[in-house]
XYZ file of N, CA and C in Angstrom:
420
model
N 8.616 -22.333 -3.476
C 7.256 -22.461 -3.125
C 7.154 -21.466 -2.339
N 7.793 -20.845 -1.665
C 7.353 -19.580 -0.823
C 7.400 -18.355 -1.627
N 8.199 -18.035 -2.224
C 8.343 -17.205 -3.248
C 7.005 -17.015 -4.258
N 6.971 -18.325 -5.262
C 5.704 -18.259 -5.508
C 4.771 -18.065 -5.194
N 4.619 -17.985 -4.101
C 3.508 -17.950 -3.153
C 3.055 -15.752 -2.820
N 4.386 -16.274 -2.805
C 4.542 -14.920 -2.321
C 4.010 -13.702 -3.782
N 4.671 -14.457 -4.995
C 4.315 -13.623 -6.098
C 2.644 -13.998 -6.710
N 2.210 -14.640 -6.163
C 0.602 -14.826 -6.653
C -0.212 -14.241 -5.397
N -0.017 -13.873 -4.424
C -0.436 -12.966 -3.344
C -0.208 -11.489 -4.256
N 0.555 -11.070 -4.579
C 1.000 -9.444 -4.980
C -0.511 -9.337 -6.353
N -0.259 -10.487 -7.128
C -0.961 -10.522 -8.573
C -2.134 -10.470 -7.895
N -2.656 -10.875 -6.610
C -3.785 -11.173 -6.269
C -4.539 -9.352 -5.275
N -3.348 -8.958 -4.870
C -3.864 -8.133 -4.452
C -3.463 -7.204 -5.147
N -2.909 -6.801 -6.013
C -3.293 -6.011 -7.296
C -4.692 -5.768 -8.009
N -4.652 -6.861 -8.230
C -6.111 -7.492 -8.731
C -7.444 -6.360 -8.375
N -7.413 -6.709 -7.187
C -8.449 -6.333 -6.629
C -8.419 -5.140 -5.744
N -7.187 -4.875 -6.080
C -7.284 -2.961 -5.772
C -8.264 -1.616 -6.775
N -8.592 -1.244 -5.524
C -9.287 -0.270 -6.900
C -8.706 1.303 -6.289
N -8.319 2.266 -7.039
C -8.413 3.772 -6.789
C -8.928 4.681 -7.293
N -9.603 5.573 -6.007
C -9.942 6.961 -6.808
C -9.999 8.091 -6.065
N -9.592 9.253 -6.507
C -9.769 10.287 -5.816
C -10.362 11.757 -6.314
N -11.154 12.042 -4.732
C -11.813 13.090 -5.105
C -11.570 14.440 -5.012
N -11.508 15.605 -5.203
C -10.780 16.715 -5.535
C -11.468 17.685 -4.223
N -10.324 18.244 -3.656
C -10.868 19.750 -3.154
C -10.046 20.743 -3.438
N -10.199 22.201 -2.942
C -9.833 23.322 -3.096
C -9.432 23.741 -1.733
N -8.039 23.878 -1.572
C -7.494 24.651 -0.434
C -6.656 25.730 -0.033
N -5.952 26.451 0.551
C -5.077 27.096 0.483
C -4.210 26.624 1.778
N -2.858 26.824 1.278
C -1.693 26.263 2.234
C -1.034 27.859 2.461
N -0.023 27.590 3.508
C 1.061 28.751 3.765
C 2.352 28.599 2.715
N 2.714 29.825 1.792
C 3.863 29.161 1.177
C 5.214 28.951 1.977
N 6.292 28.691 1.442
C 7.430 28.767 1.709
C 7.698 29.960 3.045
N 7.417 30.950 2.716
C 7.945 32.500 2.897
C 7.098 32.081 4.396
N 5.940 31.668 4.681
C 5.482 31.801 5.824
C 4.010 32.737 5.399
N 4.539 33.991 5.148
C 3.438 34.873 5.485
C 2.361 34.791 4.050
N 2.608 34.692 3.065
C 1.593 34.491 1.857
C 0.934 33.106 1.678
N -0.472 32.988 1.357
C -1.344 31.887 0.595
C -1.144 31.412 -0.647
N -0.891 30.756 -0.605
C -1.463 29.880 -2.198
C -1.904 29.107 -2.585
N -2.582 28.992 -3.511
C -3.587 27.627 -3.930
C -3.152 26.841 -4.081
N -3.367 25.634 -3.467
C -3.212 23.872 -3.712
C -4.012 23.256 -3.963
N -3.719 22.193 -5.097
C -4.884 21.641 -5.355
C -4.634 20.301 -4.167
N -6.114 19.888 -3.272
C -5.536 18.337 -2.575
C -6.540 17.680 -3.085
N -6.460 16.419 -3.055
C -7.267 15.208 -3.585
C -7.285 13.808 -1.727
N -8.806 13.940 -1.905
C -8.797 12.409 -1.143
C -8.628 11.256 -1.862
N -7.376 10.568 -1.508
C -7.131 9.491 -2.142
C -7.489 8.214 -1.187
N -8.274 7.038 -2.068
C -8.787 5.975 -1.068
C -8.783 4.943 -2.637
N -7.391 3.847 -1.532
C -7.386 2.586 -2.059
C -8.339 1.633 -1.433
N -8.808 0.808 -1.958
C -9.929 -0.291 -1.343
C -9.338 -1.803 -1.965
N -9.545 -3.248 -1.485
C -9.614 -3.820 -2.494
C -9.479 -5.658 -1.148
N -9.226 -6.753 -1.140
C -9.220 -7.391 -0.786
C -7.973 -8.079 -0.776
N -7.431 -9.134 0.324
C -6.339 -9.897 0.121
C -6.536 -11.095 0.869
N -6.157 -12.480 0.740
C -5.850 -13.747 0.945
C -4.460 -14.010 1.520
N -3.864 -14.697 1.989
C -2.930 -14.890 2.271
C -3.105 -16.572 3.227
N -1.704 -17.390 2.325
C -1.885 -18.538 2.861
C -0.284 -18.905 3.960
N -0.221 -19.313 4.746
C 0.571 -19.363 5.428
C 1.066 -21.188 5.391
N 2.388 -21.358 5.071
C 2.428 -22.938 4.944
C 3.696 -23.341 5.740
N 3.968 -22.358 6.419
C 5.375 -22.464 7.568
C 4.799 -23.120 8.889
N 5.545 -23.487 9.460
C 5.568 -23.588 10.848
C 4.662 -24.822 11.704
N 4.359 -24.934 12.858
C 3.918 -25.766 13.537
C 2.505 -25.684 13.537
N 2.493 -24.678 14.610
C 0.840 -24.847 14.816
C 0.131 -23.552 13.620
N 0.932 -22.685 12.800
C -0.061 -21.924 11.816
C 0.336 -22.429 10.713
N 0.712 -23.317 10.171
C 0.571 -24.761 8.598
C -1.215 -24.671 7.706
N -1.250 -23.683 7.046
C -2.331 -24.012 6.641
C -2.996 -22.912 6.821
N -2.987 -22.379 6.762
C -3.585 -21.151 7.819
C -3.875 -19.790 7.446
N -5.356 -19.463 6.770
C -5.577 -18.569 5.729
C -5.869 -17.091 6.280
N -5.526 -16.273 5.721
C -6.015 -14.851 6.234
C -6.826 -14.094 5.321
N -7.890 -13.516 5.561
C -8.801 -12.997 4.382
C -8.923 -11.570 4.819
N -9.114 -10.637 4.103
C -9.611 -9.286 4.646
C -9.852 -7.946 4.089
N -10.102 -6.764 4.007
C -10.329 -6.284 3.205
C -8.899 -4.952 3.253
N -8.940 -3.991 2.226
C -7.503 -3.255 2.043
C -7.987 -2.217 2.020
N -7.676 -1.108 3.135
C -8.684 -0.153 3.175
C -7.751 1.402 3.551
N -7.940 2.194 2.649
C -6.890 2.954 3.411
C -7.047 4.480 2.869
N -6.886 5.868 3.014
C -7.304 7.278 2.348
C -6.369 7.632 2.840
N -6.169 9.234 2.252
C -5.147 10.146 2.463
C -5.398 11.378 1.741
N -5.330 12.655 2.523
C -5.408 13.756 2.359
C -4.087 14.198 1.231
N -4.144 14.227 0.130
C -2.302 15.085 -0.803
C -2.136 16.195 -2.027
N -1.435 16.440 -1.615
C -1.291 17.771 -3.112
C -0.109 17.433 -3.534
N 0.728 18.673 -4.104
C 1.314 18.025 -4.965
C 2.552 18.140 -4.394
N 2.788 17.401 -3.423
C 4.495 17.286 -2.623
C 3.816 15.852 -2.160
N 4.854 15.158 -2.741
C 5.224 13.759 -2.941
C 5.513 13.339 -1.629
N 4.837 12.739 -0.686
C 4.998 12.648 0.752
C 4.726 10.336 1.210
N 6.173 9.534 0.806
C 5.842 8.036 1.284
C 5.226 8.295 2.548
N 4.297 6.942 2.614
C 4.091 6.703 4.013
C 3.654 4.855 4.145
N 3.304 4.337 5.086
C 2.766 3.566 5.132
C 1.496 3.571 5.531
N 0.265 3.211 4.486
C -0.828 3.468 4.110
C -1.584 2.136 5.286
N -1.285 0.950 5.073
C -2.037 0.137 5.521
C -1.208 -1.103 5.706
N -1.437 -2.100 6.902
C -0.343 -3.425 7.303
C -1.403 -4.301 7.826
N -1.012 -5.719 7.806
C -1.617 -7.157 8.594
C -0.688 -7.936 8.208
N -0.637 -8.672 9.152
C -0.154 -9.762 9.590
C -1.072 -11.412 9.504
N -0.266 -12.364 9.260
C -1.053 -13.921 9.020
C -0.323 -15.113 9.308
N -0.710 -15.704 10.478
C -0.032 -16.747 11.083
C 1.164 -16.127 11.835
N 1.304 -15.454 12.554
C 2.171 -15.222 13.495
C 3.926 -15.103 12.732
N 3.845 -14.914 11.277
C 5.324 -14.613 10.804
C 5.431 -14.146 9.396
N 4.019 -13.844 9.407
C 3.749 -12.930 7.691
C 3.410 -11.381 7.681
N 4.091 -11.141 6.977
C 3.459 -9.464 7.718
C 2.991 -8.790 5.958
N 1.957 -7.990 5.649
C 2.175 -7.320 4.044
C 1.880 -5.757 4.369
N 2.606 -5.160 3.795
C 2.691 -3.569 3.986
C 2.392 -2.552 2.574
N 1.363 -1.718 3.130
C 0.906 -0.861 1.469
C 1.743 0.407 1.848
N 2.816 0.896 1.027
C 3.409 1.623 0.993
C 3.060 3.052 0.041
N 2.333 4.024 0.405
C 1.791 4.668 -0.868
C 2.437 6.284 -0.528
N 2.433 6.719 -1.769
C 2.616 8.061 -1.866
C 2.053 8.443 -3.256
N 1.690 10.140 -3.200
C 0.982 9.962 -4.033
C 0.840 11.723 -4.609
N 0.834 12.430 -5.808
C 0.764 14.118 -5.871
C -0.128 14.407 -6.522
N -0.580 15.748 -6.901
C -1.438 16.235 -7.460
C -0.473 16.678 -8.888
N -0.997 17.337 -9.535
C -0.886 17.897 -10.790
C -1.604 19.412 -11.187
N -0.894 20.072 -12.212
C -1.731 21.614 -12.111
C -3.007 21.435 -12.363
N -3.241 20.589 -13.596
C -4.588 20.598 -13.405
C -5.906 19.308 -12.905
N -5.296 18.942 -11.348
C -6.413 18.774 -10.624
C -5.765 17.010 -10.554
N -5.391 16.395 -11.047
C -5.038 14.787 -11.273
C -4.474 14.563 -10.510
N -4.203 13.173 -10.005
C -3.050 12.643 -8.838
C -2.658 11.860 -9.704
N -1.144 11.174 -9.339
C 0.057 10.223 -9.902
C -0.007 9.645 -8.550
N -0.363 8.265 -8.650
C -0.453 7.328 -7.124
C 0.426 6.691 -7.066
N 1.725 6.721 -6.480
C 2.432 5.209 -6.347
C 1.824 3.824 -5.122
N 2.111 3.282 -5.388
C 2.317 2.109 -4.524
C 3.407 0.927 -4.503
N 3.393 0.602 -2.978
C 4.383 -0.335 -3.467
C 4.159 -1.562 -2.255
N 3.788 -2.954 -2.546
C 3.055 -3.621 -1.796
C 4.553 -4.742 -1.144
N 5.203 -4.591 0.270
C 6.136 -5.433 0.560
C 5.806 -6.474 1.394
N 6.109 -7.762 1.095
C 6.043 -9.052 1.552
C 7.076 -9.393 2.448
N 7.007 -9.824 3.900
C 7.846 -10.277 4.606
C 6.910 -11.361 5.115
N 8.359 -12.695 5.498
C 7.897 -13.864 6.215
C 9.134 -14.148 6.842
N 9.006 -14.585 8.002
C 10.316 -14.941 8.711
C 9.863 -15.526 9.863
N 10.334 -15.538 10.989
C 9.828 -16.654 12.621
C 8.886 -15.530 13.330
N 8.670 -14.348 12.786
C 7.743 -13.566 13.858
C 7.073 -12.752 12.732
N 5.910 -12.122 13.065
C 5.267 -11.505 12.098
C 6.001 -9.486 12.071
N 6.971 -9.595 12.831
C 7.771 -7.900 13.116
C 8.845 -8.175 12.837
N 8.927 -9.374 12.111
C 11.110 -9.659 11.383
C 10.757 -8.509 10.073
N 12.107 -8.375 9.628
C 12.592 -7.633 8.717
C 13.130 -8.387 7.176
N 12.646 -9.601 7.137
C 12.659 -10.746 6.372
C 12.406 -10.033 5.278
N 12.570 -9.201 4.217
C 11.287 -9.240 3.298
C 11.857 -10.098 1.965
N 10.893 -10.625 1.373
C 10.561 -11.816 0.349
C 10.027 -11.432 -0.835
N 9.363 -10.229 -1.120
C 9.072 -9.751 -2.460
C 8.416 -8.493 -2.311
N 8.608 -7.724 -2.962
C 8.018 -6.442 -3.145
C 7.423 -5.927 -4.656
N 6.208 -5.421 -4.309
C 5.793 -5.156 -5.839
C 4.951 -3.320 -5.938
N 5.569 -3.351 -7.152
C 5.636 -1.427 -7.129
C 4.305 -1.396 -8.377
N 3.563 -0.587 -8.218
C 2.901 -0.071 -9.001
C 2.226 1.371 -8.928
N 2.076 2.440 -10.266
C 1.501 3.748 -10.160
C 0.341 3.876 -11.146
N -0.396 4.502 -10.709
C -2.042 5.206 -11.377
C -2.206 5.930 -11.529
N -3.011 7.147 -12.392
C -2.762 8.280 -12.688
C -3.989 8.563 -12.799
N -5.080 8.868 -11.436
C -6.375 9.646 -11.915
C -6.601 10.963 -12.406
N -7.235 11.569 -14.006
C -7.163 12.126 -14.163
C -8.332 12.507 -13.012
N -8.598 14.502 -13.059
C -9.563 14.763 -12.403
C -10.663 14.733 -12.667
């Protein structure tokens, strides 16, 4: 039952997720440190809504948590993964959104998203119950 709920949460979270990217031109130092090379930067914004239901525990059973998923960051052609958003529910469920993205020469951006669902005895546990991965390309 718990895994089924987590699977439904993944589907609901993805169904409500919107991806947008705004271009920006910039310059960054090269690896040599002395020359400046052109780089394509994009501001990536990920938004959506979520609903989590906690069915376990004495006090948290039947707890519903609703909210908005909103995060953004500037990316360029270097793919750097990081946790962009995190929430908890009922004292024992945690959802994390890990994002990495990279631009291409034409100004488009490839966005890689991993949703991780944890459920255990507290909201800082490392009991990974489910993981959902998806990619989205946004042209310039």
